[in-house]
Amino acid sequence: MLVNNNAQALSTVQQLKRPDMDPANAAASALYSGALQVAQQSVTLPAAQKELDKAGDRIDEAFAKTRVHMQAGSARSEFTDYMTKTPAERIRDQLLKERGLTLEELNAMPAEQQQAFAKEVSERFKQQQQQQVAAKTADPQAQAVKETLAAI
């Protein structure tokens, strides 16, 4: 809380609160007193408020820049591509990345290597499903909380 030790301002506020005033004058006096306090605060707060405003502006600007980059850049298209893939395709892409291969290189491999790769993808997919089932059955109450939070 800011304290104004200005004796003139305090005496002005005190003069406005006289008990001999009628209710209308007392109300007007109270309004004037409030306006006076706001005026005094505006004299003492602007430096701090300006810094807060600048910080807020910088944050807003950073978010705006990030949003523009997301919309214009490849990140958005990559995210959209990722989200449209099936879980098996995601696992395939992860395995390709782990091995340093591209999809074209995989397609150029002999059929038996492609089948072995497809088998590994299906095994990982099964493991992932089993982990999800185990997580759901391990603690049904925790899973219910997670689902509720996800729904929100």
PDB file of C-alpha atoms in Angstrom:
ATOM      1  CA  MET A   1       0.000   0.000   0.000  1.00  0.00           C
ATOM      2  CA  LEU A   2       1.290   3.407  -0.911  1.00  0.00           C
ATOM      3  CA  VAL A   3       1.169   6.112   1.725  1.00  0.00           C
ATOM      4  CA  ASN A   4       1.077   9.760   0.853  1.00  0.00           C
ATOM      5  CA  ASN A   5       2.530  11.925   3.589  1.00  0.00           C
ATOM      6  CA  ASN A   6       1.490  15.123   1.882  1.00  0.00           C
ATOM      7  CA  ALA A   7       0.073  17.190   4.781  1.00  0.00           C
ATOM      8  CA  GLN A   8      -1.918  19.483   2.485  1.00  0.00           C
ATOM      9  CA  ALA A   9      -3.695  16.541   0.827  1.00  0.00           C
ATOM     10  CA  LEU A  10      -4.509  14.968   4.194  1.00  0.00           C
ATOM     11  CA  SER A  11      -5.906  18.191   5.585  1.00  0.00           C
ATOM     12  CA  THR A  12      -8.006  18.628   2.454  1.00  0.00           C
ATOM     13  CA  VAL A  13      -9.463  15.156   2.845  1.00  0.00           C
ATOM     14  CA  GLN A  14     -10.122  15.765   6.528  1.00  0.00           C
ATOM     15  CA  GLN A  15     -11.814  19.114   5.825  1.00  0.00           C
ATOM     16  CA  LEU A  16     -14.165  17.416   3.384  1.00  0.00           C
ATOM     17  CA  LYS A  17     -15.468  15.015   6.066  1.00  0.00           C
ATOM     18  CA  ARG A  18     -17.175  17.485   8.338  1.00  0.00           C
ATOM     19  CA  PRO A  19     -20.037  16.210  10.518  1.00  0.00           C
ATOM     20  CA  ASP A  20     -22.083  19.380  10.058  1.00  0.00           C
ATOM     21  CA  MET A  21     -22.685  18.752   6.314  1.00  0.00           C
ATOM     22  CA  ASP A  22     -26.028  17.618   4.963  1.00  0.00           C
ATOM     23  CA  PRO A  23     -26.142  14.132   3.372  1.00  0.00           C
ATOM     24  CA  ALA A  24     -25.915  15.419  -0.229  1.00  0.00           C
ATOM     25  CA  ASN A  25     -22.854  17.518   0.535  1.00  0.00           C
ATOM     26  CA  ALA A  26     -21.322  14.660   2.517  1.00  0.00           C
ATOM     27  CA  ALA A  27     -21.820  12.306  -0.452  1.00  0.00           C
ATOM     28  CA  ALA A  28     -20.308  14.828  -2.834  1.00  0.00           C
ATOM     29  CA  SER A  29     -17.451  15.332  -0.420  1.00  0.00           C
ATOM     30  CA  ALA A  30     -16.817  11.585  -0.262  1.00  0.00           C
ATOM     31  CA  LEU A  31     -16.786  11.364  -4.060  1.00  0.00           C
ATOM     32  CA  TYR A  32     -14.374  14.275  -4.260  1.00  0.00           C
ATOM     33  CA  SER A  33     -12.214  12.682  -1.609  1.00  0.00           C
ATOM     34  CA  GLY A  34     -12.111   9.430  -3.614  1.00  0.00           C
ATOM     35  CA  ALA A  35     -11.195  11.342  -6.757  1.00  0.00           C
ATOM     36  CA  LEU A  36      -8.475  13.123  -4.831  1.00  0.00           C
ATOM     37  CA  GLN A  37      -7.034   9.831  -3.616  1.00  0.00           C
ATOM     38  CA  VAL A  38      -7.054   8.429  -7.146  1.00  0.00           C
ATOM     39  CA  ALA A  39      -5.275  11.543  -8.361  1.00  0.00           C
ATOM     40  CA  GLN A  40      -2.666  11.171  -5.631  1.00  0.00           C
ATOM     41  CA  GLN A  41      -2.112   7.513  -6.487  1.00  0.00           C
ATOM     42  CA  SER A  42      -1.738   8.315 -10.152  1.00  0.00           C
ATOM     43  CA  VAL A  43       1.120  10.599  -9.203  1.00  0.00           C
ATOM     44  CA  THR A  44       2.918   7.895  -7.201  1.00  0.00           C
ATOM     45  CA  LEU A  45       2.080   4.752  -9.249  1.00  0.00           C
ATOM     46  CA  PRO A  46       2.813   5.585 -12.866  1.00  0.00           C
ATOM     47  CA  ALA A  47       6.414   4.354 -12.907  1.00  0.00           C
ATOM     48  CA  ALA A  48       5.509   0.921 -11.546  1.00  0.00           C
ATOM     49  CA  GLN A  49       2.380   0.722 -13.696  1.00  0.00           C
ATOM     50  CA  LYS A  50       4.314   1.689 -16.799  1.00  0.00           C
ATOM     51  CA  GLU A  51       6.811  -1.112 -16.134  1.00  0.00           C
ATOM     52  CA  LEU A  52       3.974  -3.606 -15.668  1.00  0.00           C
ATOM     53  CA  ASP A  53       2.348  -2.397 -18.877  1.00  0.00           C
ATOM     54  CA  LYS A  54       5.633  -2.743 -20.758  1.00  0.00           C
ATOM     55  CA  ALA A  55       6.122  -6.268 -19.434  1.00  0.00           C
ATOM     56  CA  GLY A  56       2.570  -7.184 -20.424  1.00  0.00           C
ATOM     57  CA  ASP A  57       3.104  -5.714 -23.870  1.00  0.00           C
ATOM     58  CA  ARG A  58       6.297  -7.729 -24.301  1.00  0.00           C
ATOM     59  CA  ILE A  59       4.506 -10.931 -23.306  1.00  0.00           C
ATOM     60  CA  ASP A  60       1.630 -10.198 -25.684  1.00  0.00           C
ATOM     61  CA  GLU A  61       4.096  -9.483 -28.481  1.00  0.00           C
ATOM     62  CA  ALA A  62       5.955 -12.746 -27.854  1.00  0.00           C
ATOM     63  CA  PHE A  63       2.718 -14.743 -27.982  1.00  0.00           C
ATOM     64  CA  ALA A  64       1.665 -12.958 -31.161  1.00  0.00           C
ATOM     65  CA  LYS A  65       5.004 -13.712 -32.825  1.00  0.00           C
ATOM     66  CA  THR A  66       4.822 -17.349 -31.779  1.00  0.00           C
ATOM     67  CA  ARG A  67       1.301 -17.633 -33.154  1.00  0.00           C
ATOM     68  CA  VAL A  68       2.309 -16.093 -36.472  1.00  0.00           C
ATOM     69  CA  HIS A  69       5.268 -18.457 -36.757  1.00  0.00           C
ATOM     70  CA  MET A  70       3.071 -21.438 -35.926  1.00  0.00           C
ATOM     71  CA  GLN A  71       0.496 -20.479 -38.537  1.00  0.00           C
ATOM     72  CA  ALA A  72       2.961 -19.556 -41.254  1.00  0.00           C
ATOM     73  CA  GLY A  73       5.675 -22.096 -40.572  1.00  0.00           C
ATOM     74  CA  SER A  74       6.026 -25.770 -41.081  1.00  0.00           C
ATOM     75  CA  ALA A  75       5.299 -26.575 -37.441  1.00  0.00           C
ATOM     76  CA  ARG A  76       1.573 -26.333 -37.999  1.00  0.00           C
ATOM     77  CA  SER A  77       1.619 -28.558 -41.071  1.00  0.00           C
ATOM     78  CA  GLU A  78       3.870 -31.071 -39.290  1.00  0.00           C
ATOM     79  CA  PHE A  79       1.495 -31.148 -36.337  1.00  0.00           C
ATOM     80  CA  THR A  80      -1.517 -31.590 -38.607  1.00  0.00           C
ATOM     81  CA  ASP A  81       0.246 -34.384 -40.505  1.00  0.00           C
ATOM     82  CA  TYR A  82       1.161 -36.099 -37.238  1.00  0.00           C
ATOM     83  CA  MET A  83      -2.367 -35.902 -35.877  1.00  0.00           C
ATOM     84  CA  THR A  84      -3.903 -37.365 -39.037  1.00  0.00           C
ATOM     85  CA  LYS A  85      -1.685 -40.459 -38.861  1.00  0.00           C
ATOM     86  CA  THR A  86      -2.857 -43.687 -37.321  1.00  0.00           C
ATOM     87  CA  PRO A  87      -1.047 -44.986 -34.229  1.00  0.00           C
ATOM     88  CA  ALA A  88       0.624 -47.655 -36.377  1.00  0.00           C
ATOM     89  CA  GLU A  89       1.905 -45.001 -38.794  1.00  0.00           C
ATOM     90  CA  ARG A  90       3.256 -42.998 -35.858  1.00  0.00           C
ATOM     91  CA  ILE A  91       5.092 -46.054 -34.549  1.00  0.00           C
ATOM     92  CA  ARG A  92       6.436 -46.776 -38.064  1.00  0.00           C
ATOM     93  CA  ASP A  93       7.747 -43.206 -38.333  1.00  0.00           C
ATOM     94  CA  GLN A  94       9.333 -43.488 -34.879  1.00  0.00           C
ATOM     95  CA  LEU A  95      11.101 -46.726 -35.822  1.00  0.00           C
ATOM     96  CA  LEU A  96      12.295 -45.213 -39.098  1.00  0.00           C
ATOM     97  CA  LYS A  97      13.699 -42.251 -37.204  1.00  0.00           C
ATOM     98  CA  GLU A  98      15.422 -44.509 -34.659  1.00  0.00           C
ATOM     99  CA  ARG A  99      17.112 -46.400 -37.479  1.00  0.00           C
ATOM    100  CA  GLY A 100      17.933 -43.310 -39.517  1.00  0.00           C
ATOM    101  CA  LEU A 101      15.806 -44.447 -42.469  1.00  0.00           C
ATOM    102  CA  THR A 102      13.262 -42.762 -44.686  1.00  0.00           C
ATOM    103  CA  LEU A 103      10.015 -44.241 -45.957  1.00  0.00           C
ATOM    104  CA  GLU A 104      11.485 -44.357 -49.457  1.00  0.00           C
ATOM    105  CA  GLU A 105      14.463 -46.353 -48.196  1.00  0.00           C
ATOM    106  CA  LEU A 106      12.115 -48.741 -46.416  1.00  0.00           C
ATOM    107  CA  ASN A 107      10.097 -49.242 -49.583  1.00  0.00           C
ATOM    108  CA  ALA A 108      13.331 -49.929 -51.516  1.00  0.00           C
ATOM    109  CA  MET A 109      14.287 -52.768 -49.134  1.00  0.00           C
ATOM    110  CA  PRO A 110      13.688 -56.397 -50.056  1.00  0.00           C
ATOM    111  CA  ALA A 111      10.250 -57.765 -49.211  1.00  0.00           C
ATOM    112  CA  GLU A 112      11.443 -59.912 -46.302  1.00  0.00           C
ATOM    113  CA  GLN A 113      13.108 -56.898 -44.601  1.00  0.00           C
ATOM    114  CA  GLN A 114       9.916 -54.898 -45.104  1.00  0.00           C
ATOM    115  CA  GLN A 115       7.903 -57.711 -43.528  1.00  0.00           C
ATOM    116  CA  ALA A 116      10.297 -57.869 -40.569  1.00  0.00           C
ATOM    117  CA  PHE A 117       9.948 -54.126 -40.126  1.00  0.00           C
ATOM    118  CA  ALA A 118       6.130 -54.380 -40.347  1.00  0.00           C
ATOM    119  CA  LYS A 119       6.206 -57.164 -37.747  1.00  0.00           C
ATOM    120  CA  GLU A 120       8.240 -54.971 -35.387  1.00  0.00           C
ATOM    121  CA  VAL A 121       5.747 -52.139 -35.894  1.00  0.00           C
ATOM    122  CA  SER A 122       2.840 -54.429 -35.034  1.00  0.00           C
ATOM    123  CA  GLU A 123       4.670 -55.763 -31.933  1.00  0.00           C
ATOM    124  CA  ARG A 124       5.283 -52.235 -30.674  1.00  0.00           C
ATOM    125  CA  PHE A 125       1.679 -51.357 -31.379  1.00  0.00           C
ATOM    126  CA  LYS A 126       0.501 -54.348 -29.329  1.00  0.00           C
ATOM    127  CA  GLN A 127       2.862 -53.399 -26.483  1.00  0.00           C
ATOM    128  CA  GLN A 128       1.538 -49.867 -26.519  1.00  0.00           C
ATOM    129  CA  GLN A 129      -2.063 -51.115 -26.356  1.00  0.00           C
ATOM    130  CA  GLN A 130      -1.211 -53.483 -23.501  1.00  0.00           C
ATOM    131  CA  GLN A 131       0.423 -50.631 -21.581  1.00  0.00           C
ATOM    132  CA  GLN A 132      -2.669 -48.498 -22.046  1.00  0.00           C
ATOM    133  CA  VAL A 133      -4.943 -51.296 -20.863  1.00  0.00           C
ATOM    134  CA  ALA A 134      -2.669 -51.960 -17.877  1.00  0.00           C
ATOM    135  CA  ALA A 135      -2.687 -48.289 -16.976  1.00  0.00           C
ATOM    136  CA  LYS A 136      -6.478 -48.206 -17.077  1.00  0.00           C
ATOM    137  CA  THR A 137      -6.936 -51.327 -14.991  1.00  0.00           C
ATOM    138  CA  ALA A 138      -4.163 -50.586 -12.495  1.00  0.00           C
ATOM    139  CA  ASP A 139      -5.955 -47.714 -10.801  1.00  0.00           C
ATOM    140  CA  PRO A 140      -9.509 -47.152 -12.038  1.00  0.00           C
ATOM    141  CA  GLN A 141     -10.026 -44.128  -9.804  1.00  0.00           C
ATOM    142  CA  ALA A 142      -6.913 -42.398 -11.134  1.00  0.00           C
ATOM    143  CA  GLN A 143      -8.011 -43.227 -14.671  1.00  0.00           C
ATOM    144  CA  ALA A 144     -11.461 -41.752 -13.992  1.00  0.00           C
ATOM    145  CA  VAL A 145      -9.818 -38.549 -12.780  1.00  0.00           C
ATOM    146  CA  LYS A 146      -7.611 -38.423 -15.896  1.00  0.00           C
ATOM    147  CA  GLU A 147     -10.602 -38.934 -18.185  1.00  0.00           C
ATOM    148  CA  THR A 148     -12.569 -36.261 -16.373  1.00  0.00           C
ATOM    149  CA  LEU A 149      -9.699 -33.805 -16.658  1.00  0.00           C
ATOM    150  CA  ALA A 150      -9.241 -34.669 -20.329  1.00  0.00           C
ATOM    151  CA  ALA A 151     -12.934 -34.015 -20.923  1.00  0.00           C
ATOM    152  CA  ILE A 152     -12.607 -30.567 -19.430  1.00  0.00           C
TER     153      ILE A 152
END
